[in-house]
PDB file of C-alpha atoms in Angstrom:
ATOM      1  CA  MET A  25     161.215   3.321 321.086  1.00  0.00           C
ATOM      2  CA  LYS A  26     162.532   2.900 324.606  1.00  0.00           C
ATOM      3  CA  ASP A  27     159.565   0.716 325.577  1.00  0.00           C
ATOM      4  CA  ILE A  28     160.112  -1.814 322.797  1.00  0.00           C
ATOM      5  CA  LEU A  29     163.867  -1.766 323.463  1.00  0.00           C
ATOM      6  CA  THR A  30     163.249  -2.536 327.119  1.00  0.00           C
ATOM      7  CA  ALA A  31     160.831  -5.331 326.235  1.00  0.00           C
ATOM      8  CA  THR A  32     163.327  -6.931 323.850  1.00  0.00           C
ATOM      9  CA  TYR A  33     166.712  -6.188 325.428  1.00  0.00           C
ATOM     10  CA  GLY A  34     165.867  -5.219 329.020  1.00  0.00           C
ATOM     11  CA  HIS A  35     166.978  -8.612 330.316  1.00  0.00           C
ATOM     12  CA  LEU A  36     170.383  -8.108 328.666  1.00  0.00           C
ATOM     13  CA  PHE A  37     171.192  -4.416 329.014  1.00  0.00           C
ATOM     14  CA  GLU A  38     171.114  -2.022 331.952  1.00  0.00           C
ATOM     15  CA  ASN A  39     168.806   0.985 331.845  1.00  0.00           C
ATOM     16  CA  ALA A  40     171.609   3.427 331.042  1.00  0.00           C
ATOM     17  CA  LEU A  41     172.564   1.456 327.921  1.00  0.00           C
ATOM     18  CA  ILE A  42     168.929   1.182 326.847  1.00  0.00           C
ATOM     19  CA  GLU A  43     168.712   4.987 327.160  1.00  0.00           C
ATOM     20  CA  GLU A  44     171.798   5.435 324.960  1.00  0.00           C
ATOM     21  CA  ILE A  45     170.528   3.011 322.325  1.00  0.00           C
ATOM     22  CA  ALA A  46     167.192   4.856 322.188  1.00  0.00           C
ATOM     23  CA  GLU A  47     168.995   8.192 321.903  1.00  0.00           C
ATOM     24  CA  ASN A  48     171.544   7.172 319.256  1.00  0.00           C
ATOM     25  CA  GLY A  49     169.829   4.396 317.317  1.00  0.00           C
ATOM     26  CA  SER A  50     167.782   4.748 314.150  1.00  0.00           C
ATOM     27  CA  TYR A  51     164.480   2.829 314.074  1.00  0.00           C
ATOM     28  CA  LYS A  52     163.439   1.027 310.877  1.00  0.00           C
ATOM     29  CA  LYS A  53     160.455  -1.069 309.907  1.00  0.00           C
ATOM     30  CA  VAL A  54     160.951  -2.899 306.609  1.00  0.00           C
ATOM     31  CA  PRO A  55     158.783  -5.301 304.586  1.00  0.00           C
ATOM     32  CA  SER A  56     159.751  -8.846 303.639  1.00  0.00           C
ATOM     33  CA  GLY A  57     162.404  -8.990 300.941  1.00  0.00           C
ATOM     34  CA  THR A  58     164.076  -5.689 301.814  1.00  0.00           C
ATOM     35  CA  LYS A  59     167.838  -5.821 301.223  1.00  0.00           C
ATOM     36  CA  LEU A  60     169.478  -4.326 304.316  1.00  0.00           C
ATOM     37  CA  ILE A  61     173.143  -5.065 303.618  1.00  0.00           C
ATOM     38  CA  GLU A  62     174.798  -5.814 300.289  1.00  0.00           C
ATOM     39  CA  ILE A  63     178.048  -7.615 299.548  1.00  0.00           C
ATOM     40  CA  GLY A  64     180.831  -5.164 298.814  1.00  0.00           C
ATOM     41  CA  SER A  65     179.205  -2.208 300.548  1.00  0.00           C
ATOM     42  CA  TYR A  66     180.556  -0.384 303.583  1.00  0.00           C
ATOM     43  CA  ILE A  67     178.485  -0.858 306.719  1.00  0.00           C
ATOM     44  CA  LYS A  68     177.629   2.255 308.687  1.00  0.00           C
ATOM     45  CA  GLY A  69     175.860   0.577 311.578  1.00  0.00           C
ATOM     46  CA  ILE A  70     174.824  -2.692 313.141  1.00  0.00           C
ATOM     47  CA  PRO A  71     171.241  -3.948 313.457  1.00  0.00           C
ATOM     48  CA  LEU A  72     169.513  -4.838 316.709  1.00  0.00           C
ATOM     49  CA  LEU A  73     166.379  -6.816 315.886  1.00  0.00           C
ATOM     50  CA  LEU A  74     163.156  -5.893 317.648  1.00  0.00           C
ATOM     51  CA  SER A  75     160.881  -8.235 315.688  1.00  0.00           C
ATOM     52  CA  GLY A  76     160.866 -10.335 312.546  1.00  0.00           C
ATOM     53  CA  ALA A  77     163.869 -12.111 311.033  1.00  0.00           C
ATOM     54  CA  ILE A  78     166.763 -11.436 308.659  1.00  0.00           C
ATOM     55  CA  LYS A  79     168.491 -14.049 306.519  1.00  0.00           C
ATOM     56  CA  VAL A  80     172.235 -13.734 306.043  1.00  0.00           C
ATOM     57  CA  LEU A  81     173.767 -15.100 302.835  1.00  0.00           C
ATOM     58  CA  ARG A  82     177.176 -15.493 301.209  1.00  0.00           C
ATOM     59  CA  GLU A  83     177.901 -15.462 297.493  1.00  0.00           C
ATOM     60  CA  ASP A  84     180.619 -17.221 295.498  1.00  0.00           C
ATOM     61  CA  ASP A  85     182.510 -15.858 292.480  1.00  0.00           C
ATOM     62  CA  ASP A  86     179.841 -17.220 290.133  1.00  0.00           C
ATOM     63  CA  GLY A  87     177.010 -15.450 291.938  1.00  0.00           C
ATOM     64  CA  HIS A  88     175.654 -18.545 293.701  1.00  0.00           C
ATOM     65  CA  GLU A  89     174.186 -17.802 297.125  1.00  0.00           C
ATOM     66  CA  LEU A  90     174.336 -19.843 300.305  1.00  0.00           C
ATOM     67  CA  LEU A  91     172.138 -19.259 303.347  1.00  0.00           C
ATOM     68  CA  LEU A  92     174.368 -18.984 306.440  1.00  0.00           C
ATOM     69  CA  TYR A  93     171.897 -18.280 309.237  1.00  0.00           C
ATOM     70  CA  TYR A  94     168.922 -16.235 310.394  1.00  0.00           C
ATOM     71  CA  LEU A  95     168.906 -13.312 312.812  1.00  0.00           C
ATOM     72  CA  GLU A  96     165.896 -13.139 315.102  1.00  0.00           C
ATOM     73  CA  GLN A  97     164.392 -10.883 317.766  1.00  0.00           C
ATOM     74  CA  GLY A  98     166.953  -9.878 320.375  1.00  0.00           C
ATOM     75  CA  GLU A  99     169.959 -10.674 318.163  1.00  0.00           C
ATOM     76  CA  THR A 100     172.536  -8.900 316.027  1.00  0.00           C
ATOM     77  CA  CYS A 101     174.976  -9.873 313.279  1.00  0.00           C
ATOM     78  CA  SER A 102     178.561 -10.460 314.413  1.00  0.00           C
ATOM     79  CA  MET A 103     179.821 -10.406 310.814  1.00  0.00           C
ATOM     80  CA  THR A 104     178.414  -6.885 310.529  1.00  0.00           C
ATOM     81  CA  MET A 105     180.238  -5.962 313.718  1.00  0.00           C
ATOM     82  CA  SER A 106     183.511  -7.262 312.293  1.00  0.00           C
ATOM     83  CA  CYS A 107     183.117  -5.150 309.154  1.00  0.00           C
ATOM     84  CA  CYS A 108     182.253  -2.087 311.218  1.00  0.00           C
ATOM     85  CA  MET A 109     185.231  -2.448 313.538  1.00  0.00           C
ATOM     86  CA  GLY A 110     187.648  -3.123 310.684  1.00  0.00           C
ATOM     87  CA  MET A 111     186.093  -0.533 308.344  1.00  0.00           C
ATOM     88  CA  THR A 112     186.016  -3.209 305.640  1.00  0.00           C
ATOM     89  CA  LYS A 113     183.444  -3.970 302.976  1.00  0.00           C
ATOM     90  CA  SER A 114     180.627  -6.371 303.767  1.00  0.00           C
ATOM     91  CA  GLU A 115     181.135 -10.022 302.849  1.00  0.00           C
ATOM     92  CA  ILE A 116     177.497 -10.936 303.431  1.00  0.00           C
ATOM     93  CA  ARG A 117     174.060 -10.037 302.085  1.00  0.00           C
ATOM     94  CA  ALA A 118     171.254  -9.461 304.605  1.00  0.00           C
ATOM     95  CA  ILE A 119     167.605  -9.600 303.537  1.00  0.00           C
ATOM     96  CA  ALA A 120     164.455  -9.299 305.642  1.00  0.00           C
ATOM     97  CA  GLU A 121     162.838 -12.734 305.755  1.00  0.00           C
ATOM     98  CA  ASN A 122     159.545 -11.220 306.866  1.00  0.00           C
ATOM     99  CA  GLU A 123     158.347  -7.822 308.084  1.00  0.00           C
ATOM    100  CA  THR A 124     161.090  -6.720 310.439  1.00  0.00           C
ATOM    101  CA  GLU A 125     161.635  -3.992 313.012  1.00  0.00           C
ATOM    102  CA  LEU A 126     165.185  -3.066 313.934  1.00  0.00           C
ATOM    103  CA  ILE A 127     167.352  -0.336 315.341  1.00  0.00           C
ATOM    104  CA  MET A 128     170.573   0.580 313.540  1.00  0.00           C
ATOM    105  CA  ILE A 129     173.434   1.462 315.891  1.00  0.00           C
ATOM    106  CA  PRO A 130     176.092   3.861 314.532  1.00  0.00           C
ATOM    107  CA  ILE A 131     179.644   2.527 314.378  1.00  0.00           C
ATOM    108  CA  ARG A 132     181.036   5.262 316.590  1.00  0.00           C
ATOM    109  CA  LYS A 133     179.064   3.999 319.592  1.00  0.00           C
ATOM    110  CA  MET A 134     180.284   0.406 319.443  1.00  0.00           C
ATOM    111  CA  GLU A 135     183.750   1.070 320.857  1.00  0.00           C
ATOM    112  CA  ASP A 136     182.380   3.452 323.487  1.00  0.00           C
ATOM    113  CA  TRP A 137     179.830   0.930 324.727  1.00  0.00           C
ATOM    114  CA  THR A 138     182.334  -1.933 324.690  1.00  0.00           C
ATOM    115  CA  ALA A 139     184.496   0.009 327.132  1.00  0.00           C
ATOM    116  CA  LYS A 140     181.622   1.431 329.151  1.00  0.00           C
ATOM    117  CA  TYR A 141     179.118  -1.424 329.538  1.00  0.00           C
ATOM    118  CA  LYS A 142     179.876  -4.987 330.562  1.00  0.00           C
ATOM    119  CA  SER A 143     176.439  -6.067 329.316  1.00  0.00           C
ATOM    120  CA  TRP A 144     177.282  -4.802 325.812  1.00  0.00           C
ATOM    121  CA  ARG A 145     180.626  -6.661 325.819  1.00  0.00           C
ATOM    122  CA  ASN A 146     178.879  -9.854 326.886  1.00  0.00           C
ATOM    123  CA  PHE A 147     176.236  -9.372 324.186  1.00  0.00           C
ATOM    124  CA  VAL A 148     178.894  -8.901 321.490  1.00  0.00           C
ATOM    125  CA  PHE A 149     180.894 -11.957 322.585  1.00  0.00           C
ATOM    126  CA  GLU A 150     177.781 -14.107 322.822  1.00  0.00           C
ATOM    127  CA  SER A 151     176.742 -12.964 319.344  1.00  0.00           C
ATOM    128  CA  TYR A 152     180.101 -14.046 317.922  1.00  0.00           C
ATOM    129  CA  HIS A 153     179.776 -17.397 319.665  1.00  0.00           C
ATOM    130  CA  THR A 154     176.212 -17.992 318.428  1.00  0.00           C
ATOM    131  CA  ARG A 155     176.937 -17.007 314.824  1.00  0.00           C
ATOM    132  CA  LEU A 156     180.101 -19.155 314.758  1.00  0.00           C
ATOM    133  CA  ASN A 157     178.125 -22.191 315.922  1.00  0.00           C
ATOM    134  CA  GLU A 158     175.465 -21.543 313.282  1.00  0.00           C
ATOM    135  CA  MET A 159     178.062 -21.268 310.525  1.00  0.00           C
ATOM    136  CA  LEU A 160     179.727 -24.486 311.726  1.00  0.00           C
ATOM    137  CA  HIS A 161     176.324 -26.151 311.583  1.00  0.00           C
ATOM    138  CA  THR A 162     175.919 -24.918 307.999  1.00  0.00           C
ATOM    139  CA  LEU A 163     179.362 -26.243 307.069  1.00  0.00           C
ATOM    140  CA  ASP A 164     178.615 -29.599 308.707  1.00  0.00           C
ATOM    141  CA  SER A 165     175.328 -29.784 306.829  1.00  0.00           C
ATOM    142  CA  ILE A 166     177.068 -29.171 303.496  1.00  0.00           C
ATOM    143  CA  ALA A 167     179.911 -31.572 304.251  1.00  0.00           C
ATOM    144  CA  PHE A 168     178.042 -34.438 305.875  1.00  0.00           C
ATOM    145  CA  ASN A 169     174.358 -34.261 304.891  1.00  0.00           C
ATOM    146  CA  ASN A 170     172.891 -35.078 301.500  1.00  0.00           C
ATOM    147  CA  MET A 171     170.622 -32.580 299.790  1.00  0.00           C
ATOM    148  CA  ASP A 172     167.506 -34.456 300.962  1.00  0.00           C
ATOM    149  CA  GLN A 173     168.420 -33.800 304.593  1.00  0.00           C
ATOM    150  CA  ARG A 174     169.484 -30.219 303.932  1.00  0.00           C
ATOM    151  CA  LEU A 175     166.183 -29.460 302.206  1.00  0.00           C
ATOM    152  CA  LEU A 176     164.184 -30.914 305.087  1.00  0.00           C
ATOM    153  CA  GLU A 177     166.172 -28.821 307.595  1.00  0.00           C
ATOM    154  CA  TYR A 178     165.665 -25.751 305.431  1.00  0.00           C
ATOM    155  CA  LEU A 179     161.878 -26.221 305.342  1.00  0.00           C
ATOM    156  CA  LYS A 180     161.703 -26.864 309.092  1.00  0.00           C
ATOM    157  CA  GLU A 181     163.678 -23.678 309.762  1.00  0.00           C
ATOM    158  CA  LYS A 182     161.387 -21.702 307.444  1.00  0.00           C
ATOM    159  CA  VAL A 183     158.359 -22.903 309.415  1.00  0.00           C
ATOM    160  CA  ARG A 184     160.030 -21.996 312.724  1.00  0.00           C
ATOM    161  CA  ILE A 185     161.237 -18.557 311.626  1.00  0.00           C
ATOM    162  CA  ASN A 186     157.978 -17.458 309.982  1.00  0.00           C
ATOM    163  CA  GLY A 187     155.569 -19.248 312.313  1.00  0.00           C
ATOM    164  CA  SER A 188     153.638 -20.501 309.303  1.00  0.00           C
ATOM    165  CA  ARG A 189     153.036 -23.844 307.581  1.00  0.00           C
ATOM    166  CA  PHE A 190     153.183 -22.074 304.215  1.00  0.00           C
ATOM    167  CA  VAL A 191     156.590 -21.517 302.596  1.00  0.00           C
ATOM    168  CA  GLU A 192     156.228 -18.759 300.005  1.00  0.00           C
ATOM    169  CA  ASN A 193     159.450 -19.367 298.092  1.00  0.00           C
ATOM    170  CA  THR A 194     159.880 -20.542 294.524  1.00  0.00           C
ATOM    171  CA  HIS A 195     161.890 -23.662 293.768  1.00  0.00           C
ATOM    172  CA  GLN A 196     164.538 -21.394 292.229  1.00  0.00           C
ATOM    173  CA  GLU A 197     164.801 -19.270 295.379  1.00  0.00           C
ATOM    174  CA  ILE A 198     165.222 -22.377 297.530  1.00  0.00           C
ATOM    175  CA  ALA A 199     167.877 -23.641 295.125  1.00  0.00           C
ATOM    176  CA  TYR A 200     169.777 -20.347 295.414  1.00  0.00           C
ATOM    177  CA  GLU A 201     169.764 -20.424 299.207  1.00  0.00           C
ATOM    178  CA  LEU A 202     170.909 -24.057 299.337  1.00  0.00           C
ATOM    179  CA  ASN A 203     173.455 -23.523 296.532  1.00  0.00           C
ATOM    180  CA  SER A 204     171.805 -26.174 294.396  1.00  0.00           C
ATOM    181  CA  SER A 205     169.889 -26.248 291.100  1.00  0.00           C
ATOM    182  CA  ARG A 206     166.173 -25.738 290.547  1.00  0.00           C
ATOM    183  CA  VAL A 207     165.889 -29.142 288.848  1.00  0.00           C
ATOM    184  CA  VAL A 208     167.367 -30.928 291.874  1.00  0.00           C
ATOM    185  CA  ILE A 209     165.220 -28.998 294.366  1.00  0.00           C
ATOM    186  CA  SER A 210     162.030 -29.584 292.354  1.00  0.00           C
ATOM    187  CA  ARG A 211     162.765 -33.310 292.192  1.00  0.00           C
ATOM    188  CA  LEU A 212     163.414 -33.550 295.928  1.00  0.00           C
ATOM    189  CA  LEU A 213     160.330 -31.491 296.799  1.00  0.00           C
ATOM    190  CA  LYS A 214     158.229 -33.846 294.688  1.00  0.00           C
ATOM    191  CA  LYS A 215     159.798 -36.773 296.525  1.00  0.00           C
ATOM    192  CA  ILE A 216     158.843 -35.222 299.889  1.00  0.00           C
ATOM    193  CA  GLU A 217     155.321 -34.578 298.591  1.00  0.00           C
ATOM    194  CA  ASN A 218     154.973 -38.218 297.546  1.00  0.00           C
ATOM    195  CA  LYS A 219     155.846 -39.212 301.119  1.00  0.00           C
ATOM    196  CA  GLY A 220     153.092 -36.965 302.462  1.00  0.00           C
ATOM    197  CA  GLY A 221     155.420 -34.345 303.935  1.00  0.00           C
ATOM    198  CA  ILE A 222     154.273 -31.345 301.897  1.00  0.00           C
ATOM    199  CA  GLU A 223     151.779 -30.160 299.302  1.00  0.00           C
ATOM    200  CA  LEU A 224     153.201 -28.334 296.293  1.00  0.00           C
ATOM    201  CA  HIS A 225     151.168 -25.428 294.939  1.00  0.00           C
ATOM    202  CA  ARG A 226     151.809 -22.874 292.222  1.00  0.00           C
ATOM    203  CA  ASN A 227     153.165 -20.106 294.425  1.00  0.00           C
ATOM    204  CA  TYR A 228     153.774 -21.773 297.768  1.00  0.00           C
ATOM    205  CA  ILE A 229     154.522 -24.991 299.630  1.00  0.00           C
ATOM    206  CA  LYS A 230     152.189 -26.209 302.355  1.00  0.00           C
ATOM    207  CA  ILE A 231     153.955 -28.117 305.119  1.00  0.00           C
ATOM    208  CA  ILE A 232     152.114 -31.241 306.313  1.00  0.00           C
ATOM    209  CA  ASN A 233     154.640 -33.292 308.280  1.00  0.00           C
ATOM    210  CA  LEU A 234     158.407 -33.072 307.864  1.00  0.00           C
ATOM    211  CA  ASP A 235     159.213 -35.846 310.338  1.00  0.00           C
ATOM    212  CA  ILE A 236     159.485 -38.382 307.539  1.00  0.00           C
TER     213      ILE A 236
END
């Protein structure tokens, strides 16, 4: 585990911190679709991603989801950190976007490392900054972009995160993550297909050219 930690976080953390993470962390490898954190649950640790990606979602009172951001290799979730430090219930849902490797860090070590390692403090602060910017981008997209633009951005991000031109999500799943309806998403996907941007298939969407 130390080798993959060093490869992923060696440029951020000193050797002593890498040693402590390897000693105290719990390694997990999970398939796509695995629910790692649920809304309303208490969080016992924070994830450090070694590979893959995790999507972080919020849910309103009616059960409608909204995709906030993705976590990728070398990152962690600042909202998880906040819940851990405050011993409060999770306000987000985290699901593996694809096969993902991660190390779960126990809560008790967070405060120790914040006091002991400058590199850990910098990592935590940078994580807060990055996640805040991503959430502001999501808010701006909802407030200022129409659903056509939001759907295009969503598909582009899917391609980037998964490294594939095939988006294996149903129209209903896309609607959930964009807090829209399946009818609207299906209509807009057909519109993009008519422009030559995608090909719609039964169980997947093939991306052709989204610069339309």
